[in-house]
Amino acid sequence: MVIFCDINNLNVSLPTASGVVQASRDVSLTIGKGEAHCIAGESGCGKTIVALAIMRLLPKNAITRGKIIFNGTNLFHLSEKEMRDIRGNHIAMVFEQPQSCFNPVYTVGDQLSEAVRIHERCSSSAAREKAITLMTQVNIPDPRKRYDQYPHEYSGGMVQRAMIAMAMALKPALLIADEPTTALDVTTRSHVVSLIKTFVAEFNTALLLITHDLGLAFQLCENISIMYAGRIVESGQIEDIQKMPQHPYTQALMHAFSNDASAPIGGMAPELTKLPTGCPFHPRCKNRMRICHEVEPQVKNGVRCHL
Ligand SMILES: Nc1ncnc2c1ncn2[C@@H]1O[C@H](COP(=O)(O)OP(=O)(O)OP(=O)(O)O)[C@@H](O)[C@H]1O
Ligand code: NI
């Protein structure tokens, strides 16, 4: 496997009025060329923060440590101008809050055509047709009419699909998809899933999928990192982890998933400003031992657990 995105001991802290949020703690993961990797975990565990760190779009006051090596370059060392080139040509992101991705003063169609023209030499009318084809591919109804509309005239689900069309126009080496299907109804969801699948296969695009929907992860990814309270607690091939989850948190997630989310994990995830001592999962862990209260476990064979 050729590794081309290597996140190495990423730490992100966000100072807030109620204390420092330790949103990402020693997060390490590698993504190979054309590989699909999922980051999964409950709300607030730090998934989006990792994605924003890769894009260098973290809040201005964020304090980061660690490295993100993309194609041999540490992204943290690039200038803002170089980073814009990365974002325009190499890494595309489908955002959890899609409205922020489009400029409100231009029509969605014009923004898509612009993206097409950055990557292909073509006339504006040819770019328009390509943009309309992309809009059709992502199931935007009446694309010719929608082409001339502004982002605020789109529904949330439609903006989400337009953003996927935008990512497709960029033909990135890495696509980061942060909850790409949450705003979609069931039919559109399965359409978008197969679209992402075809797209990453066609262009050998690597995928970093961020989701709490394990079903989506199973459909799209080969590898997975399970996050809890800012840390990766288990990682490996998705097939292995699905068959035999090792970390009690992964086990609980899998259990909740296989019971159609009707069996939520007991207890609450900790505040990232007030992490418990020892293993951050210990207050919710059925198998906790004395050491779990006291010492934070190291990673052993891909699992961060004392058991
Ligand atoms: N701009 C910010 N300032 C301060 N804290 C923040 C900021 N953005 C996120 N956080 C905090 O960082 C932590 C991680 O947030 P993040 O958005 O990465 O979670 P997530 O795993 O993506 O959750 P979700 O599944 O709900 O999207 C949370 O505790 C969140 O409250
Ligand atoms: Ni998120």
PDB file of N, CA and C in Angstrom, residues 213-247:
ATOM      1  N   ASP A 213     -22.623   6.485  11.460  1.00  0.00           N
ATOM      2  CA  ASP A 213     -23.439   5.441  10.857  1.00  0.00           C
ATOM      3  C   ASP A 213     -22.521   4.301  10.385  1.00  0.00           C
ATOM      4  N   LEU A 214     -22.456   3.245  11.208  1.00  0.00           N
ATOM      5  CA  LEU A 214     -21.542   2.151  10.869  1.00  0.00           C
ATOM      6  C   LEU A 214     -21.970   1.451   9.578  1.00  0.00           C
ATOM      7  N   GLY A 215     -23.271   1.469   9.286  1.00  0.00           N
ATOM      8  CA  GLY A 215     -23.760   0.853   8.049  1.00  0.00           C
ATOM      9  C   GLY A 215     -23.097   1.496   6.844  1.00  0.00           C
ATOM     10  N   LEU A 216     -22.995   2.809   6.884  1.00  0.00           N
ATOM     11  CA  LEU A 216     -22.366   3.550   5.798  1.00  0.00           C
ATOM     12  C   LEU A 216     -20.884   3.185   5.696  1.00  0.00           C
ATOM     13  N   ALA A 217     -20.251   3.066   6.864  1.00  0.00           N
ATOM     14  CA  ALA A 217     -18.836   2.684   6.894  1.00  0.00           C
ATOM     15  C   ALA A 217     -18.640   1.308   6.252  1.00  0.00           C
ATOM     16  N   PHE A 218     -19.505   0.360   6.586  1.00  0.00           N
ATOM     17  CA  PHE A 218     -19.375  -0.989   6.019  1.00  0.00           C
ATOM     18  C   PHE A 218     -19.558  -0.958   4.505  1.00  0.00           C
ATOM     19  N   GLN A 219     -20.452  -0.093   4.038  1.00  0.00           N
ATOM     20  CA  GLN A 219     -20.712  -0.035   2.596  1.00  0.00           C
ATOM     21  C   GLN A 219     -19.541   0.562   1.823  1.00  0.00           C
ATOM     22  N   LEU A 220     -18.840   1.503   2.451  1.00  0.00           N
ATOM     23  CA  LEU A 220     -17.879   2.284   1.666  1.00  0.00           C
ATOM     24  C   LEU A 220     -16.408   2.039   1.982  1.00  0.00           C
ATOM     25  N   CYS A 221     -16.099   1.520   3.181  1.00  0.00           N
ATOM     26  CA  CYS A 221     -14.693   1.570   3.604  1.00  0.00           C
ATOM     27  C   CYS A 221     -14.053   0.203   3.829  1.00  0.00           C
ATOM     28  N   GLU A 222     -12.730   0.175   3.720  1.00  0.00           N
ATOM     29  CA  GLU A 222     -11.967  -1.045   4.046  1.00  0.00           C
ATOM     30  C   GLU A 222     -11.418  -0.975   5.466  1.00  0.00           C
ATOM     31  N   ASN A 223     -11.061   0.227   5.877  1.00  0.00           N
ATOM     32  CA  ASN A 223     -10.431   0.371   7.190  1.00  0.00           C
ATOM     33  C   ASN A 223     -11.218   1.354   8.041  1.00  0.00           C
ATOM     34  N   ILE A 224     -11.061   1.213   9.351  1.00  0.00           N
ATOM     35  CA  ILE A 224     -11.832   2.076  10.242  1.00  0.00           C
ATOM     36  C   ILE A 224     -11.007   2.452  11.472  1.00  0.00           C
ATOM     37  N   SER A 225     -11.211   3.667  11.955  1.00  0.00           N
ATOM     38  CA  SER A 225     -10.657   4.085  13.240  1.00  0.00           C
ATOM     39  C   SER A 225     -11.840   4.500  14.096  1.00  0.00           C
ATOM     40  N   ILE A 226     -11.916   3.904  15.278  1.00  0.00           N
ATOM     41  CA  ILE A 226     -13.010   4.239  16.185  1.00  0.00           C
ATOM     42  C   ILE A 226     -12.500   5.291  17.155  1.00  0.00           C
ATOM     43  N   MET A 227     -13.213   6.411  17.245  1.00  0.00           N
ATOM     44  CA  MET A 227     -12.768   7.504  18.118  1.00  0.00           C
ATOM     45  C   MET A 227     -13.639   7.607  19.349  1.00  0.00           C
ATOM     46  N   TYR A 228     -12.998   7.900  20.461  1.00  0.00           N
ATOM     47  CA  TYR A 228     -13.741   8.160  21.698  1.00  0.00           C
ATOM     48  C   TYR A 228     -13.034   9.270  22.449  1.00  0.00           C
ATOM     49  N   ALA A 229     -13.764  10.304  22.787  1.00  0.00           N
ATOM     50  CA  ALA A 229     -13.218  11.420  23.572  1.00  0.00           C
ATOM     51  C   ALA A 229     -11.878  11.921  23.029  1.00  0.00           C
ATOM     52  N   GLY A 230     -11.828  12.152  21.730  1.00  0.00           N
ATOM     53  CA  GLY A 230     -10.647  12.763  21.124  1.00  0.00           C
ATOM     54  C   GLY A 230      -9.523  11.805  20.794  1.00  0.00           C
ATOM     55  N   ARG A 231      -9.702  10.525  21.122  1.00  0.00           N
ATOM     56  CA  ARG A 231      -8.646   9.550  20.872  1.00  0.00           C
ATOM     57  C   ARG A 231      -9.145   8.440  19.967  1.00  0.00           C
ATOM     58  N   ILE A 232      -8.224   7.837  19.204  1.00  0.00           N
ATOM     59  CA  ILE A 232      -8.592   6.621  18.483  1.00  0.00           C
ATOM     60  C   ILE A 232      -8.413   5.458  19.451  1.00  0.00           C
ATOM     61  N   VAL A 233      -9.492   4.715  19.683  1.00  0.00           N
ATOM     62  CA  VAL A 233      -9.403   3.626  20.663  1.00  0.00           C
ATOM     63  C   VAL A 233      -9.227   2.263  19.993  1.00  0.00           C
ATOM     64  N   GLU A 234      -9.578   2.186  18.705  1.00  0.00           N
ATOM     65  CA  GLU A 234      -9.358   0.925  17.993  1.00  0.00           C
ATOM     66  C   GLU A 234      -9.306   1.228  16.507  1.00  0.00           C
ATOM     67  N   SER A 235      -8.390   0.548  15.806  1.00  0.00           N
ATOM     68  CA  SER A 235      -8.354   0.742  14.361  1.00  0.00           C
ATOM     69  C   SER A 235      -7.924  -0.543  13.688  1.00  0.00           C
ATOM     70  N   GLY A 236      -8.308  -0.681  12.451  1.00  0.00           N
ATOM     71  CA  GLY A 236      -7.956  -1.886  11.702  1.00  0.00           C
ATOM     72  C   GLY A 236      -8.874  -2.068  10.515  1.00  0.00           C
ATOM     73  N   GLN A 237      -8.819  -3.283   9.946  1.00  0.00           N
ATOM     74  CA  GLN A 237      -9.693  -3.561   8.813  1.00  0.00           C
ATOM     75  C   GLN A 237     -11.119  -3.685   9.315  1.00  0.00           C
ATOM     76  N   ILE A 238     -12.004  -3.083   8.579  1.00  0.00           N
ATOM     77  CA  ILE A 238     -13.389  -2.991   9.023  1.00  0.00           C
ATOM     78  C   ILE A 238     -14.014  -4.382   9.178  1.00  0.00           C
ATOM     79  N   GLU A 239     -13.621  -5.285   8.280  1.00  0.00           N
ATOM     80  CA  GLU A 239     -14.179  -6.637   8.308  1.00  0.00           C
ATOM     81  C   GLU A 239     -13.831  -7.333   9.631  1.00  0.00           C
ATOM     82  N   ASP A 240     -12.555  -7.183  10.042  1.00  0.00           N
ATOM     83  CA  ASP A 240     -12.104  -7.814  11.289  1.00  0.00           C
ATOM     84  C   ASP A 240     -12.823  -7.207  12.482  1.00  0.00           C
ATOM     85  N   ILE A 241     -12.928  -5.863  12.463  1.00  0.00           N
ATOM     86  CA  ILE A 241     -13.516  -5.185  13.620  1.00  0.00           C
ATOM     87  C   ILE A 241     -15.013  -5.485  13.703  1.00  0.00           C
ATOM     88  N   GLN A 242     -15.620  -5.637  12.545  1.00  0.00           N
ATOM     89  CA  GLN A 242     -17.049  -5.989  12.535  1.00  0.00           C
ATOM     90  C   GLN A 242     -17.251  -7.395  13.129  1.00  0.00           C
ATOM     91  N   LYS A 243     -16.354  -8.316  12.742  1.00  0.00           N
ATOM     92  CA  LYS A 243     -16.470  -9.695  13.238  1.00  0.00           C
ATOM     93  C   LYS A 243     -16.106  -9.791  14.700  1.00  0.00           C
ATOM     94  N   MET A 244     -15.017  -9.114  15.063  1.00  0.00           N
ATOM     95  CA  MET A 244     -14.533  -9.265  16.423  1.00  0.00           C
ATOM     96  C   MET A 244     -14.039  -7.942  17.004  1.00  0.00           C
ATOM     97  N   PRO A 245     -14.968  -7.072  17.406  1.00  0.00           N
ATOM     98  CA  PRO A 245     -14.522  -5.809  18.007  1.00  0.00           C
ATOM     99  C   PRO A 245     -13.822  -6.107  19.328  1.00  0.00           C
ATOM    100  N   GLN A 246     -12.703  -5.396  19.586  1.00  0.00           N
ATOM    101  CA  GLN A 246     -11.912  -5.697  20.778  1.00  0.00           C
ATOM    102  C   GLN A 246     -12.187  -4.721  21.922  1.00  0.00           C
ATOM    103  N   HIS A 247     -12.230  -3.432  21.594  1.00  0.00           N
ATOM    104  CA  HIS A 247     -12.390  -2.423  22.639  1.00  0.00           C
ATOM    105  C   HIS A 247     -13.843  -2.432  23.121  1.00  0.00           C
TER     106      HIS A 247
END
